[in-house]
Short mmCIF file of C-alpha atoms in Angstrom, two decimals:
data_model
loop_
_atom_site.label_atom_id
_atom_site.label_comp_id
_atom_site.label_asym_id
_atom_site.label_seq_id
_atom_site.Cartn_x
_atom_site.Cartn_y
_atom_site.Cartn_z
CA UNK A 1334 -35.96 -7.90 -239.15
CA UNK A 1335 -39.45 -6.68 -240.18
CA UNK A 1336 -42.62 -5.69 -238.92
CA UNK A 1337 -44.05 -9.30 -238.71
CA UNK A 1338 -41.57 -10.75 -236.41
CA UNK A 1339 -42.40 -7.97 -234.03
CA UNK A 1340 -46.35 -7.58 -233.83
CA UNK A 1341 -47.98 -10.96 -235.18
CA UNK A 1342 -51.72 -10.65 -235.81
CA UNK A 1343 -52.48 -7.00 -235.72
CA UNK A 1344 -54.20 -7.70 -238.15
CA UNK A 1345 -52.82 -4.90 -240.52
CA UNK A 1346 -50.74 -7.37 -242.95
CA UNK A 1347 -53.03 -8.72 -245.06
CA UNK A 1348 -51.29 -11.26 -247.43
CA UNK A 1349 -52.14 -8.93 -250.22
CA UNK A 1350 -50.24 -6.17 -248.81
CA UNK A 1351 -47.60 -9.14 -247.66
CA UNK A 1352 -47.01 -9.04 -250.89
CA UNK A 1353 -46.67 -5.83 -252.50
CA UNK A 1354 -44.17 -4.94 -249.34
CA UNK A 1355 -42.43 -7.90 -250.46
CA UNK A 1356 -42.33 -6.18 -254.42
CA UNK A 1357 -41.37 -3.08 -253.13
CA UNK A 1358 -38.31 -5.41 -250.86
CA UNK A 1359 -37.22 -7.58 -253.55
CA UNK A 1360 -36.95 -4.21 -256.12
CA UNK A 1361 -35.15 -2.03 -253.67
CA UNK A 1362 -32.63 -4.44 -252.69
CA UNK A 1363 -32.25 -5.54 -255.79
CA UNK A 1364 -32.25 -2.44 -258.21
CA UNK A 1365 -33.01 0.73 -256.32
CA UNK A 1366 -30.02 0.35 -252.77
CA UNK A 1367 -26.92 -0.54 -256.18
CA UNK A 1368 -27.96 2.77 -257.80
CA UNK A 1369 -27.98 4.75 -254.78
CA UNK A 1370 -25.16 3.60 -253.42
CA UNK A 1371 -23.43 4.36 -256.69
CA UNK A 1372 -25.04 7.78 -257.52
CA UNK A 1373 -25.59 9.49 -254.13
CA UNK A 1374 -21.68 9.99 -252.94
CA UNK A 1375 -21.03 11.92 -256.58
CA UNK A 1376 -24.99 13.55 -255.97
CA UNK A 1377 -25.89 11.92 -259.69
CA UNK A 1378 -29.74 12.21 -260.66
CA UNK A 1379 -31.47 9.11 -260.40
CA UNK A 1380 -31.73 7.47 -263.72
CA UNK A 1381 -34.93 7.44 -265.83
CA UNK A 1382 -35.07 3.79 -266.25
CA UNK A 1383 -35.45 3.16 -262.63
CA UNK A 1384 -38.78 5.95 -262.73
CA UNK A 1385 -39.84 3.39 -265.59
CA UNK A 1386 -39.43 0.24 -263.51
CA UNK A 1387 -41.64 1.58 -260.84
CA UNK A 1388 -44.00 2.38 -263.83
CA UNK A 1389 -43.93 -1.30 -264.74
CA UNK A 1390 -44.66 -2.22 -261.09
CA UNK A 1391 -47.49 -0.19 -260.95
CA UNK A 1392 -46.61 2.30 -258.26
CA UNK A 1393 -46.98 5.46 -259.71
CA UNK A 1394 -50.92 4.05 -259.50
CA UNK A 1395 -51.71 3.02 -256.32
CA UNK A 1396 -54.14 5.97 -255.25
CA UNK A 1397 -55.41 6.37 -258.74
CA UNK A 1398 -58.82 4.66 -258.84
CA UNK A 1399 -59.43 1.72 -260.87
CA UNK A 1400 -61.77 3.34 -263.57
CA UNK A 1401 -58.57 5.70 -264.33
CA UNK A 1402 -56.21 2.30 -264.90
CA UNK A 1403 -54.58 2.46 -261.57
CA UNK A 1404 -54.75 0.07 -258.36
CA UNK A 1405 -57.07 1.92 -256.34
CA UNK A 1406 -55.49 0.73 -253.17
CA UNK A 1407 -55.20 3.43 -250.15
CA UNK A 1408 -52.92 5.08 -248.10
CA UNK A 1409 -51.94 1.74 -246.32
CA UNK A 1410 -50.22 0.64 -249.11
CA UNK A 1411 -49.27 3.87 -250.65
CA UNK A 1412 -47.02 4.33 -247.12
CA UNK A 1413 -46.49 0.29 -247.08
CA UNK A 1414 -44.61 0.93 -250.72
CA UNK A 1415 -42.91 4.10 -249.64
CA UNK A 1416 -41.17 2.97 -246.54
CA UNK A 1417 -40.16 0.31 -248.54
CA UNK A 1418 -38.56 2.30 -251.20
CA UNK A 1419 -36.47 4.94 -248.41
CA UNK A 1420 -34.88 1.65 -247.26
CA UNK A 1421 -32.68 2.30 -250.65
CA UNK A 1422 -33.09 6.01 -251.54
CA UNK A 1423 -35.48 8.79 -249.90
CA UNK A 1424 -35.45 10.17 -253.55
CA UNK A 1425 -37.18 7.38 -254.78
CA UNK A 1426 -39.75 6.82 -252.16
CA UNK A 1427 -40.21 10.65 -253.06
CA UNK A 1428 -40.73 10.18 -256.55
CA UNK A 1429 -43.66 8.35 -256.10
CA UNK A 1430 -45.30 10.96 -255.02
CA UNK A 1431 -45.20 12.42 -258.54
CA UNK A 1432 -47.59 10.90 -259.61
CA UNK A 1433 -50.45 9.53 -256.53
CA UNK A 1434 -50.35 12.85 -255.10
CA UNK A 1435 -50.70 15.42 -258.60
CA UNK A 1436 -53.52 12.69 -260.50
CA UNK A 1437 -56.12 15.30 -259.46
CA UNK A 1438 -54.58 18.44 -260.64
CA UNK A 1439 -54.13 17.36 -263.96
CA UNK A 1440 -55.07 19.84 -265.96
CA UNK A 1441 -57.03 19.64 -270.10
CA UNK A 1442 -60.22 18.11 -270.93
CA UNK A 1443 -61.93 15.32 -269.23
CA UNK A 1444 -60.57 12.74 -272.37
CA UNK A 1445 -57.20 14.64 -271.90
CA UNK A 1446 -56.91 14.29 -268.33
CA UNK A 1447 -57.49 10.55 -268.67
CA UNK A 1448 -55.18 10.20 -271.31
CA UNK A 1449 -52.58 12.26 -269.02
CA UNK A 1450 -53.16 9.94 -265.98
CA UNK A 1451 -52.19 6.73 -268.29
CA UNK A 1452 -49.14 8.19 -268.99
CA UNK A 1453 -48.68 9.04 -265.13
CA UNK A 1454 -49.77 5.46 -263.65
CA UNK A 1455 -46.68 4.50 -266.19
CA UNK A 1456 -44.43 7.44 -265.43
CA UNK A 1457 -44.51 9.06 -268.61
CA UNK A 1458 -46.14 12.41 -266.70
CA UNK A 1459 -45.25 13.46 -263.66
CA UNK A 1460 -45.83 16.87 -261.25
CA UNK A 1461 -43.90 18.84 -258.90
CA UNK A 1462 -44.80 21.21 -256.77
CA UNK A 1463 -43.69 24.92 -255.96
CA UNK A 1464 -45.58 26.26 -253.02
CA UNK A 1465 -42.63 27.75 -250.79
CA UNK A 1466 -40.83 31.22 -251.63
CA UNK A 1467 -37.79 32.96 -250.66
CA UNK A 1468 -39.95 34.42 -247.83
CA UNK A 1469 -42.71 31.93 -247.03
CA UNK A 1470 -42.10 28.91 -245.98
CA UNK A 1471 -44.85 27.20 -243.71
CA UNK A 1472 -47.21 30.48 -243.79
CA UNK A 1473 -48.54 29.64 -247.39
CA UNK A 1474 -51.39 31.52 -246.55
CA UNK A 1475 -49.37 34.55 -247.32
CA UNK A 1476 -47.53 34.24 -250.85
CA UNK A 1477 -46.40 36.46 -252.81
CA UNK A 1478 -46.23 35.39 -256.18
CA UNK A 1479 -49.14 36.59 -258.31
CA UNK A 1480 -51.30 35.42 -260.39
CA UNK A 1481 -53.32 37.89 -263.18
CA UNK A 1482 -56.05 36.79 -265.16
CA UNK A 1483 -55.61 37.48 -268.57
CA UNK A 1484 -58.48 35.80 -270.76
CA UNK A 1485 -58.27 32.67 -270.82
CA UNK A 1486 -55.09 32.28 -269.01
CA UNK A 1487 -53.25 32.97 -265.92
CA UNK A 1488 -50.16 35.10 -265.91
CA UNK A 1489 -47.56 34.04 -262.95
CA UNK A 1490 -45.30 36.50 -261.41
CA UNK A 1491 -43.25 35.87 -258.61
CA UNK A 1492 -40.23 33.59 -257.18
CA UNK A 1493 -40.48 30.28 -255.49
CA UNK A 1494 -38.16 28.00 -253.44
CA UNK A 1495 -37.76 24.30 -252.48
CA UNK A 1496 -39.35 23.10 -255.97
CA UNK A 1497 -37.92 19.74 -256.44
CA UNK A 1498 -38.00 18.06 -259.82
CA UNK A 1499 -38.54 21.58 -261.36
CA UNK A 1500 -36.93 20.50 -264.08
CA UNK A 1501 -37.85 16.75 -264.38
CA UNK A 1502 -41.44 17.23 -264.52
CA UNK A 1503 -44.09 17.69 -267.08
CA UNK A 1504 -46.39 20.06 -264.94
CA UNK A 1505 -45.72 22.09 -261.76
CA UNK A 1506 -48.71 23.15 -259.23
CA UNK A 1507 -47.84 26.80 -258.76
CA UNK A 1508 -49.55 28.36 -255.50
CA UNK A 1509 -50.45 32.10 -256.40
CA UNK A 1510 -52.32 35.42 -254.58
CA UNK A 1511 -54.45 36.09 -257.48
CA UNK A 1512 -53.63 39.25 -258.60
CA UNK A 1513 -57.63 41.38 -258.75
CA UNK A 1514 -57.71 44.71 -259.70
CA UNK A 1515 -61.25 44.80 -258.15
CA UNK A 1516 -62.18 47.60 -255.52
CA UNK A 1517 -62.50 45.95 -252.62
CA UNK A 1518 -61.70 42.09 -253.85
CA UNK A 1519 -61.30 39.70 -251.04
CA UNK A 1520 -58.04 37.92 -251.13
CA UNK A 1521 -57.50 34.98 -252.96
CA UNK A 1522 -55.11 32.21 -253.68
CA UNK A 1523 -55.21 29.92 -256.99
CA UNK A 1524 -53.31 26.17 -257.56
CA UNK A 1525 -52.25 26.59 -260.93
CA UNK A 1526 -50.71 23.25 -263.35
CA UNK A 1527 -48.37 24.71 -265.48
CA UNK A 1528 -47.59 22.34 -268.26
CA UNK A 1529 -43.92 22.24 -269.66
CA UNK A 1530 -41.51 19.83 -271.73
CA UNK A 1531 -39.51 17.75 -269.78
CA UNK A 1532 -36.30 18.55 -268.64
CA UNK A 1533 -37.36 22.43 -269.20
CA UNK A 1534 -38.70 24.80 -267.11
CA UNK A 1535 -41.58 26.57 -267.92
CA UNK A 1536 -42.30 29.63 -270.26
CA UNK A 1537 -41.25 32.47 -269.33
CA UNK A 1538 -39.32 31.28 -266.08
CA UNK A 1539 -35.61 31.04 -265.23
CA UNK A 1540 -34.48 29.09 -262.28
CA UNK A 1541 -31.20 27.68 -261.03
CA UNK A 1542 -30.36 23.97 -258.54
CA UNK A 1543 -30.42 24.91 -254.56
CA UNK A 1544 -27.33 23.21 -253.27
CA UNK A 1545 -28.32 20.75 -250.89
CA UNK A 1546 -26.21 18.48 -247.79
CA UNK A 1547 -28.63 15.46 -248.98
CA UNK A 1548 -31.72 14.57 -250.62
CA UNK A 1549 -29.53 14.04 -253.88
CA UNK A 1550 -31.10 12.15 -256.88
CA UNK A 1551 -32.55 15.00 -258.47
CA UNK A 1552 -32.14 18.76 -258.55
CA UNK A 1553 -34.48 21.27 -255.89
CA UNK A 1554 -35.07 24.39 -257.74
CA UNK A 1555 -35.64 28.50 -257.20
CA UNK A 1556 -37.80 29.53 -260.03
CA UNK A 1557 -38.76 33.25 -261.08
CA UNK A 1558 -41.55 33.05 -263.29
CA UNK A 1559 -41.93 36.69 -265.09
CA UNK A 1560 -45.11 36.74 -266.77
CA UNK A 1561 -45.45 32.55 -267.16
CA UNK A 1562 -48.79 31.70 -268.70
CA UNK A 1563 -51.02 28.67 -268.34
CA UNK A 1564 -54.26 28.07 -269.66
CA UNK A 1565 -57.05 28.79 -266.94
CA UNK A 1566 -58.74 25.36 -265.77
CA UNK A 1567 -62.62 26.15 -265.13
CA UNK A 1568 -63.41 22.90 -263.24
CA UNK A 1569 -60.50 22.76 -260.75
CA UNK A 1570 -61.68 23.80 -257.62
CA UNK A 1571 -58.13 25.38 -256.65
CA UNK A 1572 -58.47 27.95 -259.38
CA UNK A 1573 -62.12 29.02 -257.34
CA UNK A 1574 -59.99 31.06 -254.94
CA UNK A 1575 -58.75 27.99 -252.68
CA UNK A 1576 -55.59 27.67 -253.69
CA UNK A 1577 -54.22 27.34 -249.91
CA UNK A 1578 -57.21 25.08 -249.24
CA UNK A 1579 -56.52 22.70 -252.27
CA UNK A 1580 -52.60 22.66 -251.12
CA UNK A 1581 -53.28 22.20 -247.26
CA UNK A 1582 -55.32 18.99 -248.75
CA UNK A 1583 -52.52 17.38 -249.88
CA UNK A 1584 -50.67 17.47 -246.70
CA UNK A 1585 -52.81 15.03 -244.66
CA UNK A 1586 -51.26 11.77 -246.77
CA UNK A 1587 -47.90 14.05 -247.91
CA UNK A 1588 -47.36 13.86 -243.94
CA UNK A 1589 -47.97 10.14 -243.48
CA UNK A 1590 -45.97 9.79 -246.70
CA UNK A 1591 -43.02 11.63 -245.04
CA UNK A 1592 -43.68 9.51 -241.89
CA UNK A 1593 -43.15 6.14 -244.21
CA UNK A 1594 -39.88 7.55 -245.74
CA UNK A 1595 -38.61 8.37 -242.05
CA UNK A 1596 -39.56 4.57 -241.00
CA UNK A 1597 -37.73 3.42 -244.01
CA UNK A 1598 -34.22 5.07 -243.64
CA UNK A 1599 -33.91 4.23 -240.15
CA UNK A 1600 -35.05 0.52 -240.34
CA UNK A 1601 -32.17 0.30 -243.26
CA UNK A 1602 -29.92 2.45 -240.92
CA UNK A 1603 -30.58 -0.01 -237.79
CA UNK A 1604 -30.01 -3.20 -240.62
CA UNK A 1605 -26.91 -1.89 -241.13
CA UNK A 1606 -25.62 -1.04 -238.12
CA UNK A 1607 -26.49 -4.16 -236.78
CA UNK A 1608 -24.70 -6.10 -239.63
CA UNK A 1609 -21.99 -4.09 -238.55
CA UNK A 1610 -21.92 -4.74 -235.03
CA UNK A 1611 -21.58 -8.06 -235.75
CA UNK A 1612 -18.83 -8.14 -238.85
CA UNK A 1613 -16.72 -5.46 -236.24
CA UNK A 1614 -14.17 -6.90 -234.21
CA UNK A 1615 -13.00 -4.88 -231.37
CA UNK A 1616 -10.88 -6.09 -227.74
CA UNK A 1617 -11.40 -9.98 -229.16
CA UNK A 1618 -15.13 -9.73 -229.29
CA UNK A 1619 -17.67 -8.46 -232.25
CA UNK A 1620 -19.14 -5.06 -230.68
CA UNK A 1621 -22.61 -6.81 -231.03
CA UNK A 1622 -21.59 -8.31 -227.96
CA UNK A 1623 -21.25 -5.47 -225.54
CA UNK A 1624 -23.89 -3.82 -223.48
CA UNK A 1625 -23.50 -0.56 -224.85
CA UNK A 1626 -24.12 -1.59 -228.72
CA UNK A 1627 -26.62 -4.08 -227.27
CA UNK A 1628 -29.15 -1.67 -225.70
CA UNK A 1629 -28.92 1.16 -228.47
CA UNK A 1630 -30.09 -1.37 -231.38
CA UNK A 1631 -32.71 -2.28 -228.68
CA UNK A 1632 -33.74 1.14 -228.22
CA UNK A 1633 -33.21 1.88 -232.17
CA UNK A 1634 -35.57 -1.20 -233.13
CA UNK A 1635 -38.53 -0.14 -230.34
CA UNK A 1636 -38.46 3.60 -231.28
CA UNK A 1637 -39.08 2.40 -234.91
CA UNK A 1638 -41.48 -0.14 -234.87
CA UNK A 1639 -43.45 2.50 -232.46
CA UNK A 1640 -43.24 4.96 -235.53
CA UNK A 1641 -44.59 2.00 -237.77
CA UNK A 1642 -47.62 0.99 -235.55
CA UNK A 1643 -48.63 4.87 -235.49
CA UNK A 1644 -48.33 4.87 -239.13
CA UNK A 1645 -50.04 1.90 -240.19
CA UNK A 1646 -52.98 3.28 -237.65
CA UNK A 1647 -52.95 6.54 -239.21
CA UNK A 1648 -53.39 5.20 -242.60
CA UNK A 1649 -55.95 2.70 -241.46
CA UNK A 1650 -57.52 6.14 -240.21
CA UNK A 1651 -57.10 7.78 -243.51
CA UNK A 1652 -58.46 4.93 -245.87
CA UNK A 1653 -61.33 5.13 -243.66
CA UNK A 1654 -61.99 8.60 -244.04
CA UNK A 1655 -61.71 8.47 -240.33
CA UNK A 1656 -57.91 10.43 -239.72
CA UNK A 1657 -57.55 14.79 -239.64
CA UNK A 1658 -55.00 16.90 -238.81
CA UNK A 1659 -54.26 15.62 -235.62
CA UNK A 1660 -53.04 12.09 -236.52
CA UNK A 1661 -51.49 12.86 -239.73
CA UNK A 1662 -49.31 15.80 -237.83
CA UNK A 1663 -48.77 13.18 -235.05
CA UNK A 1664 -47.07 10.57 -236.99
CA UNK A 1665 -45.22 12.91 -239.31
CA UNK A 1666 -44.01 14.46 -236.00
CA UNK A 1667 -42.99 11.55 -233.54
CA UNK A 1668 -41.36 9.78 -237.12
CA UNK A 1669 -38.93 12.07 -238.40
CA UNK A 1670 -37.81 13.29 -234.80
CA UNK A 1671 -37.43 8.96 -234.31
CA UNK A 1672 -35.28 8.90 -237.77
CA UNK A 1673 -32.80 11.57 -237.11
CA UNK A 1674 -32.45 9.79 -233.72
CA UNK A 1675 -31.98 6.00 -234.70
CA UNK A 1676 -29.95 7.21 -237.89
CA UNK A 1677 -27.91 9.07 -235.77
CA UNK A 1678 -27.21 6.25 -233.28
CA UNK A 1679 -26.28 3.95 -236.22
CA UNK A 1680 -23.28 6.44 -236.97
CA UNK A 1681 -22.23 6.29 -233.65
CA UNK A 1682 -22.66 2.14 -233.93
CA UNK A 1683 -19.80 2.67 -236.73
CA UNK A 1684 -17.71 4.64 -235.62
CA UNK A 1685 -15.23 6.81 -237.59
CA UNK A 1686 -16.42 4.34 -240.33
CA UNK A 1687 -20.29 5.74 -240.04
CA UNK A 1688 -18.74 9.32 -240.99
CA UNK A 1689 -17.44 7.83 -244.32
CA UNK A 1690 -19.62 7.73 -247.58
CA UNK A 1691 -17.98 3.99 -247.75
CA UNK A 1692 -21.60 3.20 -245.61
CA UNK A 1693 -24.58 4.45 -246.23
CA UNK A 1694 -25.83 5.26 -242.56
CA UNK A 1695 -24.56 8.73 -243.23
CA UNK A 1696 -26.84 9.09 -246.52
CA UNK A 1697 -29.62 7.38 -244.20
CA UNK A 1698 -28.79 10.40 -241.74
CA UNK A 1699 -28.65 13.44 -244.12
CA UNK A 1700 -31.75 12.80 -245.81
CA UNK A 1701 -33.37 11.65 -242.00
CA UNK A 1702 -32.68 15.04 -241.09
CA UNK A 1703 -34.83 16.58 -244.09
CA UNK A 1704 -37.75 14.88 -242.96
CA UNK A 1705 -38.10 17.23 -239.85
CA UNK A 1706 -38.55 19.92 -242.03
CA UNK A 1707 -40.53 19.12 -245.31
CA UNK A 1708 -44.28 19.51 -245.24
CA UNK A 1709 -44.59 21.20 -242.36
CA UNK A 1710 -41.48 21.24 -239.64
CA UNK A 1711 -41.58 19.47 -236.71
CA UNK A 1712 -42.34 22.70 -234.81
CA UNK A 1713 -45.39 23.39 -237.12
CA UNK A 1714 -46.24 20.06 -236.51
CA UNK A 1715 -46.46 20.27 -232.14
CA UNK A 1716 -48.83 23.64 -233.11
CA UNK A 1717 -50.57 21.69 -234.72
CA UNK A 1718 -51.30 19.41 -232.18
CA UNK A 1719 -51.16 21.67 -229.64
CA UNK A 1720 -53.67 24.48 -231.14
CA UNK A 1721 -56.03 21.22 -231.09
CA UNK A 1722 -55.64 19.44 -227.73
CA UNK A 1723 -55.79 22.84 -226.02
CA UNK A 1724 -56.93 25.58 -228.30
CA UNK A 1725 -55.05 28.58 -229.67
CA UNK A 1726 -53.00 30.72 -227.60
CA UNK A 1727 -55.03 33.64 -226.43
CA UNK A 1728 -53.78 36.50 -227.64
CA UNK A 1729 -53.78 39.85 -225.64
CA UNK A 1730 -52.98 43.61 -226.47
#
């Protein structure tokens, strides 16, 4: 079951983007669902070949503009790609982001950069980001780690949390309070690339995995840095002071990328589930056949394609220049509460068979749950939403 069986002629299915959703199909099924259904029960990292496929398919460079070598398509089929690739492995839909979402912080010269976004659109150079700590989670207006200025470089002080792919990528975005000895200096916050051989971390920074229930594929990192430098880049806006600003930026599509990934997993939860019902043999009769299985795959299959029709209009929004805060906290919000719901459901479609890692519905599930909580939790999300329907709470003394 698919989109187009349900909603003919909206008018958001172009053939062209027929067809890369088709890509995407055809290479999950084919190479990505095999490796995760392999690697994710022993928690194994997600091989480097399969980064290099997506390379080949050209989906590390679907944001980045034409002039740079990439597809420049929008967020339509960024998301259209993404939901596509959580169907096998929320890791992979994740990856993606690597590279579409960190083209712009590439730090170097205006020939390096260029040359560094190549490599990227192929998968050669990828980011990761480390804007959480220990102590700040959603309030990134208030971290602690430090950045000085010494020269010509920035010197990073200061422990972070939640930095996936710490050790995987070639440069991490490091959100700092810039550290200003001036009297009287107005606060600050700086995005700082820090550059760094694969499969290290960076100068002058020790780290160790976070153990994790899901989201396995590749490692999530706390990092100390203790005195890291990294060159100071004079044209990137987030080193002006707007650190928070640049990261809050990259939330608007992060969220209607986490939206995709929720869409995905539960469409391949409700797939499976349903193939289930119908293999399952209980009293005489498949369980597809009785009321109660009946209605939840009914409810399972509306809840999602509602998710889906908010997404694709959010992205239509974004592409458009059209979508803010309010839509792109919306669909992050009403998708990963649907995911953890219809993945749920599916385990309770199986059985004592759904709480087995023979199936994948309880991968589908772990990582579903994640979603509510990565940029920005669901609760951040309804504050959101609310401080803009109805204004911020009024405060009183």
């Amino acid at each position: 079951m698919d989109c187009e069986s349900l909603s003919p002629g909206t008018g958001y299915l172009t053939p062209e983007r027929i067809m890369i959703r088709d890509m995407a199909r055809q290479f999950v099924d084919e190479e990505v669902t095999p490796i995760a259904n392999q690697l994710d029960p022993e928690q194994g990292i997600m091989p480097q070949s399969l980064i290099e496929r997506m390379g080949e398919l050209g989906f590390f460079g679907i944001l980045v503009p034409e002039e740079l070598g990439g597809l420049g398509l929008g967020a339509f089929e960024y998301c259209l790609v993404a939901e596509e690739l959580a169907r096998g492995w929320m890791s992979v839909a994740s990856v993606l982001a690597r590279a579409n979402s960190f083209y712009k912080s590439i730090p170097g010269t205006q020939s390096e950069r260029r040359d560094k976004i190549q490599a990227m659109i192929r998968g050669d150079y990828l980011g990761a980001g480390a804007l959480s700590e220990p102590q700040t989670g959603s309030d990134l207006s208030n971290v602690a780690t430090k950045a000085r200025r010494d020269g010509d470089e920035w010197v990073i002080t200061g422990n972070k949390y939640w930095c996936t792919f710490a050790d995987g990528a070639d440069c991490i975005l490091v959100l700092c309070k810039v550290d200003d000895p001036t009297p009287d200096a107005k606060p600050r916050t700086v995005m700082i690339a820090v550059e760094k051989p694969r499969g290290e971390l960076p100068n002058n920074c020790s780290g160790a995995p976070i153990p994790k229930i899901g989201y396995f594929g590749w490692k999530t990192w706390e990092l100390r840095f203790e005195g890291t430098r990294a060159p100071v880049q004079p044209d990137d806006a987030a080193n002006d002071g707007r650190g928070f600003q640049a990261a809050a930026a990259m939330l608007g599509i992060a969220r209607a990328h986490t939206a995709a990934r929720s869409i995905g997993q539960a469409q391949a939860a409700l797939d499976h589930a349903i193939a289930y019902a119908k293999d399952r043999v209980q009293f005489g009769r498949p369980i597809s056949d009785f009321q109660a299985i009946r209605f939840k795959i009914a409810t399972m299959a509306t809840e999602i394609e509602a998710a889906r029709q908010l997404m694709y209009h959010t992205c239509g929004q974004i592409d458009a220049g059209q979508a803010g805060t309010l839509e792109t906290s919306m669909v992050k919000y009403f998708a990963s509460e649907m995911s953890e719901r219809v993945t749920s459901e599916a385990m309770q479609i199986l059985g004592g068979a759904g709480y087995t890692t023979l199936h994948p519905v309880e991968r589908y599930w772990r990582d579903a749950r994640l979603t509510k909580i990565i940029e920005g939790t669901s609760e951040i999300q309804q504050r959101i939403i609310s401080d803009i329907l109805i204004g911020k709470p009024t405060r009183r003394d």
